CSV table of C-alpha atoms and ligand atoms in Angstrom, one decimal:
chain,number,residue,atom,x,y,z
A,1,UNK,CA,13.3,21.4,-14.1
A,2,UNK,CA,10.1,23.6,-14.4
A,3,UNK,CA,10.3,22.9,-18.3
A,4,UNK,CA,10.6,19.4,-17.7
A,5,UNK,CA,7.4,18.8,-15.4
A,6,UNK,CA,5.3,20.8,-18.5
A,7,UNK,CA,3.3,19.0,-20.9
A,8,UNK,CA,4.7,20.3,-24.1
A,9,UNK,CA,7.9,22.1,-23.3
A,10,UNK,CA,11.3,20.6,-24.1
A,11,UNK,CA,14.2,20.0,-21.3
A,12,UNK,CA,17.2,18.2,-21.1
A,13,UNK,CA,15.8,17.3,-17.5
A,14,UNK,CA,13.5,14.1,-18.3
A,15,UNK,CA,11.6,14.7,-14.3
A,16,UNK,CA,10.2,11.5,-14.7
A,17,UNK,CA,7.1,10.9,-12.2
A,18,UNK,CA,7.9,7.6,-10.3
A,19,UNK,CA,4.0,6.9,-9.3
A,20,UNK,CA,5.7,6.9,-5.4
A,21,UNK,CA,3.1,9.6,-3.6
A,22,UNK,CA,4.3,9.1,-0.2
A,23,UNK,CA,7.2,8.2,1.8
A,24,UNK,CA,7.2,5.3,4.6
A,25,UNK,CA,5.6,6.0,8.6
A,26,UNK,CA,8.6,4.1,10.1
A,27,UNK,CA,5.7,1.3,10.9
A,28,UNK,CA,6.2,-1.0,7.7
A,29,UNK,CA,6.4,-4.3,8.1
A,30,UNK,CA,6.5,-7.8,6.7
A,31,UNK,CA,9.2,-9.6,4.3
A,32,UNK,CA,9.6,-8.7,0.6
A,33,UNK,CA,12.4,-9.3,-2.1
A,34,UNK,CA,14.1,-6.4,-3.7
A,35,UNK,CA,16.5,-6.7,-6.7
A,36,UNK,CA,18.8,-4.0,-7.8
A,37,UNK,CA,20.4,-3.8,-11.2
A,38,UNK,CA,22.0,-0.5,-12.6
A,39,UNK,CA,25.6,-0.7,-12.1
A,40,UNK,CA,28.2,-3.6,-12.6
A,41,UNK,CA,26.7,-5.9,-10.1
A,42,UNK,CA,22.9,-7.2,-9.7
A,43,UNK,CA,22.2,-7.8,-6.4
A,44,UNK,CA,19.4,-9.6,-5.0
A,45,UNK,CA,18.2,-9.2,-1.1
A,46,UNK,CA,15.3,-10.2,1.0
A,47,UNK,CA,14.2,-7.4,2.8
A,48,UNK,CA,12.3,-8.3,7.0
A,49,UNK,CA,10.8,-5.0,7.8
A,50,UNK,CA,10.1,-4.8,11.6
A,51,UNK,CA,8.7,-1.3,13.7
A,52,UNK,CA,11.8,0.9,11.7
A,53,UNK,CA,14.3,-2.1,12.0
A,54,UNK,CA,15.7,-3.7,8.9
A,55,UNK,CA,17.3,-7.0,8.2
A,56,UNK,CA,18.4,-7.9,5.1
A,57,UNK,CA,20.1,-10.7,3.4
A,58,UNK,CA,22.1,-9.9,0.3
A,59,UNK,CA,23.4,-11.6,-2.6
A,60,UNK,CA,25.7,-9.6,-5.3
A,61,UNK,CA,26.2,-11.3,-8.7
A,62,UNK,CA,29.4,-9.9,-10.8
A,63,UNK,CA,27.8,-8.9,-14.2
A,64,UNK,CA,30.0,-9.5,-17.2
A,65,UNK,CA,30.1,-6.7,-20.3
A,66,UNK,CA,28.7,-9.5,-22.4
A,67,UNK,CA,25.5,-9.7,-20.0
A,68,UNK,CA,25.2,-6.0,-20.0
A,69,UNK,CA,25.8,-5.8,-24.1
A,70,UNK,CA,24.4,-8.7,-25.4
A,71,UNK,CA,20.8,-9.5,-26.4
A,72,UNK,CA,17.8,-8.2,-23.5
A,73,UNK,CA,16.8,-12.0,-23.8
A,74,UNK,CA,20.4,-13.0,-22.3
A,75,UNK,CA,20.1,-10.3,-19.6
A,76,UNK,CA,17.2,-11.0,-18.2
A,77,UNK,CA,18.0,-15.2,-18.3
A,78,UNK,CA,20.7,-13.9,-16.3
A,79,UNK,CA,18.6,-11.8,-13.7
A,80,UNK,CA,16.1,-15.2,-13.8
A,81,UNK,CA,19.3,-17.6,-12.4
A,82,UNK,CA,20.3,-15.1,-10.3
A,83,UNK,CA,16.8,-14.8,-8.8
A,84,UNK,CA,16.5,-18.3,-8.8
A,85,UNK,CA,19.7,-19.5,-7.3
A,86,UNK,CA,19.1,-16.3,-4.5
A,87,UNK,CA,15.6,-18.5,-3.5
A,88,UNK,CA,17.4,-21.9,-3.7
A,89,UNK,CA,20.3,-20.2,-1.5
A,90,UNK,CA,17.9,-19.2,1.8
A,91,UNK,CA,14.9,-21.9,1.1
A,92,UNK,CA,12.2,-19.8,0.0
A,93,UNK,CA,9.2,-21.4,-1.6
A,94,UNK,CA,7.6,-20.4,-4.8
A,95,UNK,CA,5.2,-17.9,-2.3
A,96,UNK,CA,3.8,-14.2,-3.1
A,97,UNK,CA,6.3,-12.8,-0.9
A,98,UNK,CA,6.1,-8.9,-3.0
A,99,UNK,CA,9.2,-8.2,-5.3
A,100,UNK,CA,10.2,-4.5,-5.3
A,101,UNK,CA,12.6,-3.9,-8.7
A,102,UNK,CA,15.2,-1.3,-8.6
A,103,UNK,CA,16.1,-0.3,-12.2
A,104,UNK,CA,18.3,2.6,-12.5
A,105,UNK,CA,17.6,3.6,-15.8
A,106,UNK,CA,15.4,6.6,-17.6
A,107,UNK,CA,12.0,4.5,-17.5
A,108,UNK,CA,8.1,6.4,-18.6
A,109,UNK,CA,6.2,4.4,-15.4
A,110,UNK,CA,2.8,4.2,-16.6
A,111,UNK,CA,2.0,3.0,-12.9
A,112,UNK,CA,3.6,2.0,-10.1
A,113,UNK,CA,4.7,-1.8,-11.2
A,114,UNK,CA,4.9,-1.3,-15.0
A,115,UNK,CA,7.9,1.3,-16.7
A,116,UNK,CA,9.2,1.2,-20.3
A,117,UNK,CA,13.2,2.1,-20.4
A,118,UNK,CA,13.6,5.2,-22.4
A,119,UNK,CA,16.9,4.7,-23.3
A,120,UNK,CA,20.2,2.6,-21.7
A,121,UNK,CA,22.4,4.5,-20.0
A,122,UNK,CA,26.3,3.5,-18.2
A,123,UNK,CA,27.5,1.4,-20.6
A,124,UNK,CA,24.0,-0.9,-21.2
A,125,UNK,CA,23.1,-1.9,-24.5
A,126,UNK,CA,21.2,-4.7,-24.6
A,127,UNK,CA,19.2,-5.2,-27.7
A,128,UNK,CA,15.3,-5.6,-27.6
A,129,UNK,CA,14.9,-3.7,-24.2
A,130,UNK,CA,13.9,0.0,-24.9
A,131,UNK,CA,11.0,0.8,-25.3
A,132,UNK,CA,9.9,-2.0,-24.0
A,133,UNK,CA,8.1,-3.1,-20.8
A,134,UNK,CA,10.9,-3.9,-18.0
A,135,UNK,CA,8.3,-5.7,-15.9
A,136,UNK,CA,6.9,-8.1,-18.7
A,137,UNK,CA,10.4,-8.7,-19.5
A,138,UNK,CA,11.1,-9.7,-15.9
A,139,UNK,CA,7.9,-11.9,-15.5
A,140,UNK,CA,8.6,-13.4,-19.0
A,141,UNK,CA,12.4,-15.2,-18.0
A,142,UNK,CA,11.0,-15.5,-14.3
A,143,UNK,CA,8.0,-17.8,-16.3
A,144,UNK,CA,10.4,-19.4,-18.3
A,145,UNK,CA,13.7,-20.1,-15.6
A,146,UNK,CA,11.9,-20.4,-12.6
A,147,UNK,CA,8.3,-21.4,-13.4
A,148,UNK,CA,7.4,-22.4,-9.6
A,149,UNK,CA,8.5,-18.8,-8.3
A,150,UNK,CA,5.3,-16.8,-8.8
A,151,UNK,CA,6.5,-13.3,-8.6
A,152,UNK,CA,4.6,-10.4,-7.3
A,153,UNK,CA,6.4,-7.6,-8.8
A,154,UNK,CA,4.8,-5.0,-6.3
A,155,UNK,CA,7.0,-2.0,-8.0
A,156,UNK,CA,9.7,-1.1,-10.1
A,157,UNK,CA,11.6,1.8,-9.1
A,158,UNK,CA,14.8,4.1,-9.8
A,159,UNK,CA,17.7,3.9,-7.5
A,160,UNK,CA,17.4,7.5,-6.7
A,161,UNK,CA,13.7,6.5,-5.7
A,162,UNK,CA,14.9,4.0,-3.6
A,163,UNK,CA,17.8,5.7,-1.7
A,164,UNK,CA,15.1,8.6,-0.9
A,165,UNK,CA,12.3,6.0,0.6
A,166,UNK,CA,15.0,3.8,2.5
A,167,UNK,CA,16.2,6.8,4.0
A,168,UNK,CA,12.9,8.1,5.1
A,169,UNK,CA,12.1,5.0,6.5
A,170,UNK,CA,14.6,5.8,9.7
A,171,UNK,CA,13.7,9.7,9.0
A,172,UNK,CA,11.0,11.6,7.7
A,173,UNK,CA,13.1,14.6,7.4
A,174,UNK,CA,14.4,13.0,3.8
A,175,UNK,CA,13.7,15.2,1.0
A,176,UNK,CA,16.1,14.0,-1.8
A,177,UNK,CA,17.7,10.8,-3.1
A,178,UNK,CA,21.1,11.0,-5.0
A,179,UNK,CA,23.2,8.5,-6.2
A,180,UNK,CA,26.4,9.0,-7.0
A,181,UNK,CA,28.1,5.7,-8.1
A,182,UNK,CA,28.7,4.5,-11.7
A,183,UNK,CA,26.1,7.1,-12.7
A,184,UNK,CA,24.8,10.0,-11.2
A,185,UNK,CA,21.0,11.2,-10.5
A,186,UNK,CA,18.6,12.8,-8.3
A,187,UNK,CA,15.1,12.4,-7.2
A,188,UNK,CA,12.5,14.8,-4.9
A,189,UNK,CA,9.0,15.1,-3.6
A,190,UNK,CA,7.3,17.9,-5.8
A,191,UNK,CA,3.9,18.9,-5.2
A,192,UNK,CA,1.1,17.7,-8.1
A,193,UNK,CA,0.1,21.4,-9.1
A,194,UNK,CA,3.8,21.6,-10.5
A,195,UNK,CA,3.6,18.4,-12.5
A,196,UNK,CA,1.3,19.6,-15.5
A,197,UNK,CA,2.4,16.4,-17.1
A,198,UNK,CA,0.8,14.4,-14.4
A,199,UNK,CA,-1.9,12.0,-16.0
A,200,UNK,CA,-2.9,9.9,-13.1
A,201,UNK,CA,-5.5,11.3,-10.1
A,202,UNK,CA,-4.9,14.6,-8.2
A,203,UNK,CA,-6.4,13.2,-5.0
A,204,UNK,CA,-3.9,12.9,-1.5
A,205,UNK,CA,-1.5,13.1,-1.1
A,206,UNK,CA,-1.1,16.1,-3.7
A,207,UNK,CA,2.3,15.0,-4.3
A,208,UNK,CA,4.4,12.7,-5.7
A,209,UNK,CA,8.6,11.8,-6.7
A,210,UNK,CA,10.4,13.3,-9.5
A,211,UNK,CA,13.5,10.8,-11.1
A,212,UNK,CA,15.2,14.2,-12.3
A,213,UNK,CA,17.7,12.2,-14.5
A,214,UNK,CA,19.8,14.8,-14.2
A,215,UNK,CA,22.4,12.7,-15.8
A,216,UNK,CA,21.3,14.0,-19.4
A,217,UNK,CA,21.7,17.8,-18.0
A,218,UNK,CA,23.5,19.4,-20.7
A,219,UNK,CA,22.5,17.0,-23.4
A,220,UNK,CA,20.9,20.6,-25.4
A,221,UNK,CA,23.9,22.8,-24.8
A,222,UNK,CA,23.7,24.1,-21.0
A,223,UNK,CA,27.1,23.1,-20.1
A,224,UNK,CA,28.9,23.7,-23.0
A,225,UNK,CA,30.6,26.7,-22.1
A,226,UNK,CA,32.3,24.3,-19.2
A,227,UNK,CA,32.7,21.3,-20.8
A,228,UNK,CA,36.7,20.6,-21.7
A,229,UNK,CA,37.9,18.6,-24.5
A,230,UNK,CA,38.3,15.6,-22.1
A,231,UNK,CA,34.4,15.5,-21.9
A,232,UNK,CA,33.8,16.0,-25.3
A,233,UNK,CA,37.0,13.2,-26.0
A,234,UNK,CA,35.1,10.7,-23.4
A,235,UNK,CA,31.9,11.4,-25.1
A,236,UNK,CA,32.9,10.1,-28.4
A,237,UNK,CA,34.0,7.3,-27.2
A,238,UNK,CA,31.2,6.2,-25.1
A,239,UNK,CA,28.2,3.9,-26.2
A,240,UNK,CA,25.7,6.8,-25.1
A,241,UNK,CA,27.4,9.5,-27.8
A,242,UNK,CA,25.4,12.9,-27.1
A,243,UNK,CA,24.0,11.8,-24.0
A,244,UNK,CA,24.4,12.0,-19.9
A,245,UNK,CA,27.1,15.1,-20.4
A,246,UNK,CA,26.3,15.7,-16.6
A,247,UNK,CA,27.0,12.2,-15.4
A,248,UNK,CA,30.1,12.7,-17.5
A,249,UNK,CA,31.4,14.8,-15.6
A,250,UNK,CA,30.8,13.3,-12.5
A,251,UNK,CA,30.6,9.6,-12.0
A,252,UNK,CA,32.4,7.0,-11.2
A,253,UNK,CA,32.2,5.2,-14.8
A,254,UNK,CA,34.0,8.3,-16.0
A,255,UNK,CA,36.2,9.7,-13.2
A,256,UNK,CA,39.2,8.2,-13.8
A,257,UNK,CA,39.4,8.1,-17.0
A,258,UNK,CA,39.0,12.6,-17.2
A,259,UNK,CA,41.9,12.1,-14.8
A,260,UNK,CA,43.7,9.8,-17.7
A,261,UNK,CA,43.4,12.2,-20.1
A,262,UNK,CA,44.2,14.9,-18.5
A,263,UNK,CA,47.6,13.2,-17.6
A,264,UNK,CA,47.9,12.1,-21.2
A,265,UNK,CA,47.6,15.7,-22.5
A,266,UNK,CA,50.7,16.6,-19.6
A,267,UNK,CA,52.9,13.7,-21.1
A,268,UNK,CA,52.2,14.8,-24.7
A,269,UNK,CA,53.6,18.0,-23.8
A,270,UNK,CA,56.4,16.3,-21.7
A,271,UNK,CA,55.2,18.0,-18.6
A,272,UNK,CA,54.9,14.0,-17.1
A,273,UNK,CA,56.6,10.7,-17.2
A,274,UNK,CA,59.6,12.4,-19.0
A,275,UNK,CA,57.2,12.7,-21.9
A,276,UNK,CA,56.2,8.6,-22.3
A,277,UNK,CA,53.4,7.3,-20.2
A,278,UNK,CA,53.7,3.2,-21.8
A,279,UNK,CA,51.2,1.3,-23.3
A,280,UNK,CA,49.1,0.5,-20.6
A,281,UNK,CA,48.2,3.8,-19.3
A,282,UNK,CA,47.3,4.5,-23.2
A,283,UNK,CA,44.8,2.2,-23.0
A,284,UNK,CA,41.1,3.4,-22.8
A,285,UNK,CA,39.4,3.2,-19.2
A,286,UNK,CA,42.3,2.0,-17.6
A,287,UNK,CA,42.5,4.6,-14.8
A,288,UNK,CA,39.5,3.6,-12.8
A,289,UNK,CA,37.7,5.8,-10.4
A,290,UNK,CA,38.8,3.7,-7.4
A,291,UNK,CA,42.2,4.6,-8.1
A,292,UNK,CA,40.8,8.0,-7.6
A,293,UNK,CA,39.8,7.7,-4.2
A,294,UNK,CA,42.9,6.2,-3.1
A,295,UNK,CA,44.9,8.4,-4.2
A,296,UNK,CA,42.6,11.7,-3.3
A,297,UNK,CA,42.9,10.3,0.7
A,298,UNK,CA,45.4,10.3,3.2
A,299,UNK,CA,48.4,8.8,2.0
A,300,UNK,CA,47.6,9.6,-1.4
A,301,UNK,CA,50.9,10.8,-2.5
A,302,UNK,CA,52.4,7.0,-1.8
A,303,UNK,CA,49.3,5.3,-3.3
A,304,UNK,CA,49.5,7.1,-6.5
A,305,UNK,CA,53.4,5.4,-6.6
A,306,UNK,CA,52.5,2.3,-5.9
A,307,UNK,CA,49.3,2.3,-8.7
A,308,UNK,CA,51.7,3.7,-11.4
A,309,UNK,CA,54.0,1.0,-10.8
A,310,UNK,CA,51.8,-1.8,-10.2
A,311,UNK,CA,49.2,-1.1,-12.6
A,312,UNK,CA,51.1,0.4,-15.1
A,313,UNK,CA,54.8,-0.4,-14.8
A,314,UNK,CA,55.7,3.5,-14.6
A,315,UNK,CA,58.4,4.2,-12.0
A,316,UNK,CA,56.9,7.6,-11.3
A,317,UNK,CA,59.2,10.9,-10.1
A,318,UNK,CA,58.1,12.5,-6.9
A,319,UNK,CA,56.8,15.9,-9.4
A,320,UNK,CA,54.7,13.1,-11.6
A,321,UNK,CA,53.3,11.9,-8.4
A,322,UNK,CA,52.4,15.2,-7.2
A,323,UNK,CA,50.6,16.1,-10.4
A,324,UNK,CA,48.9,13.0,-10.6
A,325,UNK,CA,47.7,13.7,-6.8
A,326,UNK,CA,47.0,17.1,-8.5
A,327,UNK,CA,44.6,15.9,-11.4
A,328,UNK,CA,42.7,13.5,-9.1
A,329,UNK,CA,41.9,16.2,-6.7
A,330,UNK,CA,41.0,18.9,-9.5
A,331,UNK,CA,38.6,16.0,-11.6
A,332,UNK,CA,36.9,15.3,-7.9
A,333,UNK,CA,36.7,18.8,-7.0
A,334,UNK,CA,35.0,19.4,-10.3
A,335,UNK,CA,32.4,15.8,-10.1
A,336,UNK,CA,31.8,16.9,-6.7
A,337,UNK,CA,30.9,20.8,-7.2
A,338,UNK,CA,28.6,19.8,-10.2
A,339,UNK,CA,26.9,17.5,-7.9
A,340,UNK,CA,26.4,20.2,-5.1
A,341,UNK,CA,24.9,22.7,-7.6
A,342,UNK,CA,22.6,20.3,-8.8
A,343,UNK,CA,21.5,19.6,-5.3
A,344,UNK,CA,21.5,23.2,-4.3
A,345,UNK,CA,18.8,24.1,-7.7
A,346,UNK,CA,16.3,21.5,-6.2
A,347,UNK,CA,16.3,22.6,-2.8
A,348,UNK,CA,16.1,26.4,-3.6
A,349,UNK,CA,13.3,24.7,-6.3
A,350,UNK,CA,11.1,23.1,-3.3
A,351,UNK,CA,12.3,25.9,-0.7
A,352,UNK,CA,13.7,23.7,1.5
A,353,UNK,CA,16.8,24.4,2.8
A,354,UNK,CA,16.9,24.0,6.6
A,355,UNK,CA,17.0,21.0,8.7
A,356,UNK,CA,16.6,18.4,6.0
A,357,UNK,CA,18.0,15.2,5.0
A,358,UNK,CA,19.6,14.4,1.3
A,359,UNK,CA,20.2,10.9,1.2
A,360,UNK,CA,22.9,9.4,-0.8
A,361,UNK,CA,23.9,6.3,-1.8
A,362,UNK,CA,26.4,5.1,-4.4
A,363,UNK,CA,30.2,3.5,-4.6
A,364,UNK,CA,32.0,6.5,-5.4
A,365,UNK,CA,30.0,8.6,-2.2
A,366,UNK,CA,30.5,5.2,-0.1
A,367,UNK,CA,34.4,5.3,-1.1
A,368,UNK,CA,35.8,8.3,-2.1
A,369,UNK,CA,37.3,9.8,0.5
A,370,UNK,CA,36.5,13.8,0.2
A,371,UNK,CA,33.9,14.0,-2.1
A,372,UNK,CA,31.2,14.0,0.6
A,373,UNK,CA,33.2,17.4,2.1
A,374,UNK,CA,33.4,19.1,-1.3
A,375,UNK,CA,30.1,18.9,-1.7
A,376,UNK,CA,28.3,20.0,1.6
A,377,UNK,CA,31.5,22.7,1.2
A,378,UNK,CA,30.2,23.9,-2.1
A,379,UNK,CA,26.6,23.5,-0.9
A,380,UNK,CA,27.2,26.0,2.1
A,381,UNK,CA,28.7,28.8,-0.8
A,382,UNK,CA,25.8,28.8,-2.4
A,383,UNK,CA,23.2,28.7,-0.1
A,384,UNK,CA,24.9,30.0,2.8
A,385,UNK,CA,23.3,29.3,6.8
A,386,UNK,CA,21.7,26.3,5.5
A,387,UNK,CA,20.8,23.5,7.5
A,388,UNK,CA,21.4,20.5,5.4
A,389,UNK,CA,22.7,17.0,6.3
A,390,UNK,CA,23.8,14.4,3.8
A,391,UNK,CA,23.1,11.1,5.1
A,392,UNK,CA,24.9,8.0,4.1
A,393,UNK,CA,21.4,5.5,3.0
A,394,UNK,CA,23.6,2.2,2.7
A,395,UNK,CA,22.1,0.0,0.5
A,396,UNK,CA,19.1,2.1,0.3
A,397,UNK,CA,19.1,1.1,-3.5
A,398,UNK,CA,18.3,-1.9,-2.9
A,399,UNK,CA,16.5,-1.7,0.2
A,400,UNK,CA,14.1,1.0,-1.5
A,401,UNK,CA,12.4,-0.7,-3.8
A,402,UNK,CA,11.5,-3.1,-0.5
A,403,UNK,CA,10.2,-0.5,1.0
A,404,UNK,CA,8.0,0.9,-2.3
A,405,UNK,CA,6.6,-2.3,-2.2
A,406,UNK,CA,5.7,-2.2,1.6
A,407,UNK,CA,4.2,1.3,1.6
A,408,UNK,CA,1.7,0.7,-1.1
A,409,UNK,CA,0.9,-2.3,1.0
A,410,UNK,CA,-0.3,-0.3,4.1
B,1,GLC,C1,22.0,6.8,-14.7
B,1,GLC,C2,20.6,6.3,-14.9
B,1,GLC,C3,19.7,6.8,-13.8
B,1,GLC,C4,20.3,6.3,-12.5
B,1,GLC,C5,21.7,6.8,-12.3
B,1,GLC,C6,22.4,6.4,-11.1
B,1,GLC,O1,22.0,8.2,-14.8
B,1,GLC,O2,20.1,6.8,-16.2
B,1,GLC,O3,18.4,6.3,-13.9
B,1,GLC,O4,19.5,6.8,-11.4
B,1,GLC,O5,22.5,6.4,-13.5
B,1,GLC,O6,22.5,5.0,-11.0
């Protein structure tokens, strides 16, 4: 991390400074617009900020693999109708109501509303985007789909970003965002004399939030002593080759299938499904991480039955089942240590490891049934006595970019 906040040192850590220098009172008000893209759905919400109370309205749009794949021209028409057909949907007029933009990707912010994506990440390709300026891109198809909407992008931020200033919002003890849904990352308040790479003003507050991006961790060779040949196997295949070898590991868009190939590697041996495991468990991705978390919670053992036979027409023997129970629960332990450690660096990093809040947000924390335990377990072996809670900030991805806008308002 320390390497990554220099000017001139290299780190797989990317500690990108999100131009966010301090968190909410509590006393924000007014309406805004937030949208949220990063995972398989783009949501847009109107955010009514009242005295520490917050409504929202919330629409989710399903985005196909062609949006998320094709041409950066397609994606953001998409966003456009999406934004347009939100505004349509609850009557609001072509106003300056401010837009906060959550965009969960590895961006350089050169300010507080303008970021250039380093690189896609999650399965994301589309063409024309990186190294390009998200906002301008935004503001571009806005122009051209929906010309009477004059937006007022007030700030783009990370997810991360945004789970850490929703959270804050309702408590100020909040010192870090993680996410851990289709990709995995973590943000923190650092103090300005650690960020050498700062460029903008050193005046107060003397601080400001760090999008680790600890996704790429392990991208120059840190983990490779852990990685297995399922990682390395998942790797090859993904559209990121080489990169995220953390988030690998750990998140949702990747879960299931370490837990397929770990099963395929049993029935190769014949050590499951009498040695024959059919064609559609052979196919890539097919074991998704929700699958996981049914079958890692109670009941888990008749779950994993009934997903073996539904899914994939195997009539499962009660030792497969129990192994397959087995591999979830080994993958998750795994995801959910990694996750912990990470967590457990920063805080000893910013010596802060009593009575404070990590807020998390994210499908597979929301739904996974143990992953939450294993990693406040894990946290508590390696910093023991501390004092930490992990609090659930629902929909603080979305809401935080709401707020970004609101505090710079004040
Ligand atoms: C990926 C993105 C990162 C985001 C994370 C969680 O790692 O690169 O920006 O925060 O996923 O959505």
């Amino acid at each position: 991390m320390a390497d990554g906040l220099s000017k001139d040192k290299k780190s797989s850590l990317k500690m990108l400074p999100s131009f966010v220098r301090s968190t909410p009172t509590g006393k924000e008000s007014g309406d805004y617009l937030a949208l949220d893209i990063g995972g398989t759905n783009f949501r847009v919400l109107r955010c009514s900020l009242n005295d520490g109370q917050i409504q929202t309205n919330a629409e989710v749009y399903p985005m196909s693999s062609e949006v998320m794949t094709g041409t950066g021209r397609d994606l953001f028409a998409f966003i456009a109708d999406c934004i347009k057909s939100f505004l349509q949907k609850y009557d609001i007029k072509g106003s300056n109501i401010p837009l906060g933009f959550t965009f969960s990707f590895p961006c350089t912010q050169h300010s507080l509303n303008r970021a250039t994506l380093i690189t896609w990440t999650k399965g994301f390709t589309a063409s024309g985007v990186e190294g390009e300026e998200v906002v301008q891109l935004l503001q571009n198809a806005l122009a051209e789909r929906c010309p009477d909407f004059k937006v007022n992008v007030a700030a783009i931020v990370n997810d991360t970003v945004g789970t850490l200033m929703a959270s804050a919002y309702e408590n100020p003890k909040s010192v870090i965002g993680l996410i851990i849904g289709t990709g995995t990352n973590a943000c923190y308040m650092e103090q300005l004399d650690a960020v050498e790479k700062w460029t903008g003003d050193r005046d107060d507050p003397k601080q400001v939030i760090i999008n680790i991006e600890w996704g790429s961790f392990g991208d120059h060779g840190h983990l490779d002593n852990i990685r297995t040949g399922f990682d390395r196997e998942i790797d090859e295949h993904s559209l990121n080759r080489g990169k995220n070898t953390f988030e690998k590991m750990i998140s949702g868009m990747y879960l299931g299938e370490v837990v397929r190939l770990a099963a395929l590697l049993l029935v190769k041996d014949g050590a499951l499904f009498n040695g024959n495991a059919g064609d559609k468990f052979n196919i890539r991705e097919s074991f998704e991480t929700r699958y996981v978390s049914e079958i890692v919670g109670e009941n888990g053992a008749a779950n994993a039955r009934e997903i073996l036979k539904d899914k994939f027409g195997i009539d499962a023997s009660e030792s497969d089942v129990d192994t397959i129970v087995k591999l979830c629960n080994a993958a998750s332990v795994r995801a959910g240590r990694l996750a912990a450690t990470g967590i457990a660096a920063i805080l000893l990093k910013i010596n802060e490891t009593k009575d404070r809040i990590v807020a998390v947000d994210g499908s597979v924390y929301k739904k996974h049934p143990t992953f939450a335990k294993i990693m406040s377990d894990t946290l508590s072996e390696l910093i023991p006595g501390n004092t930490i809670s992990w609090v659930l900030a629902d929909d603080g991805s979305g809401v935080g970019a709401a707020m970004v806008a609101a505090v710079t308002k004040v």
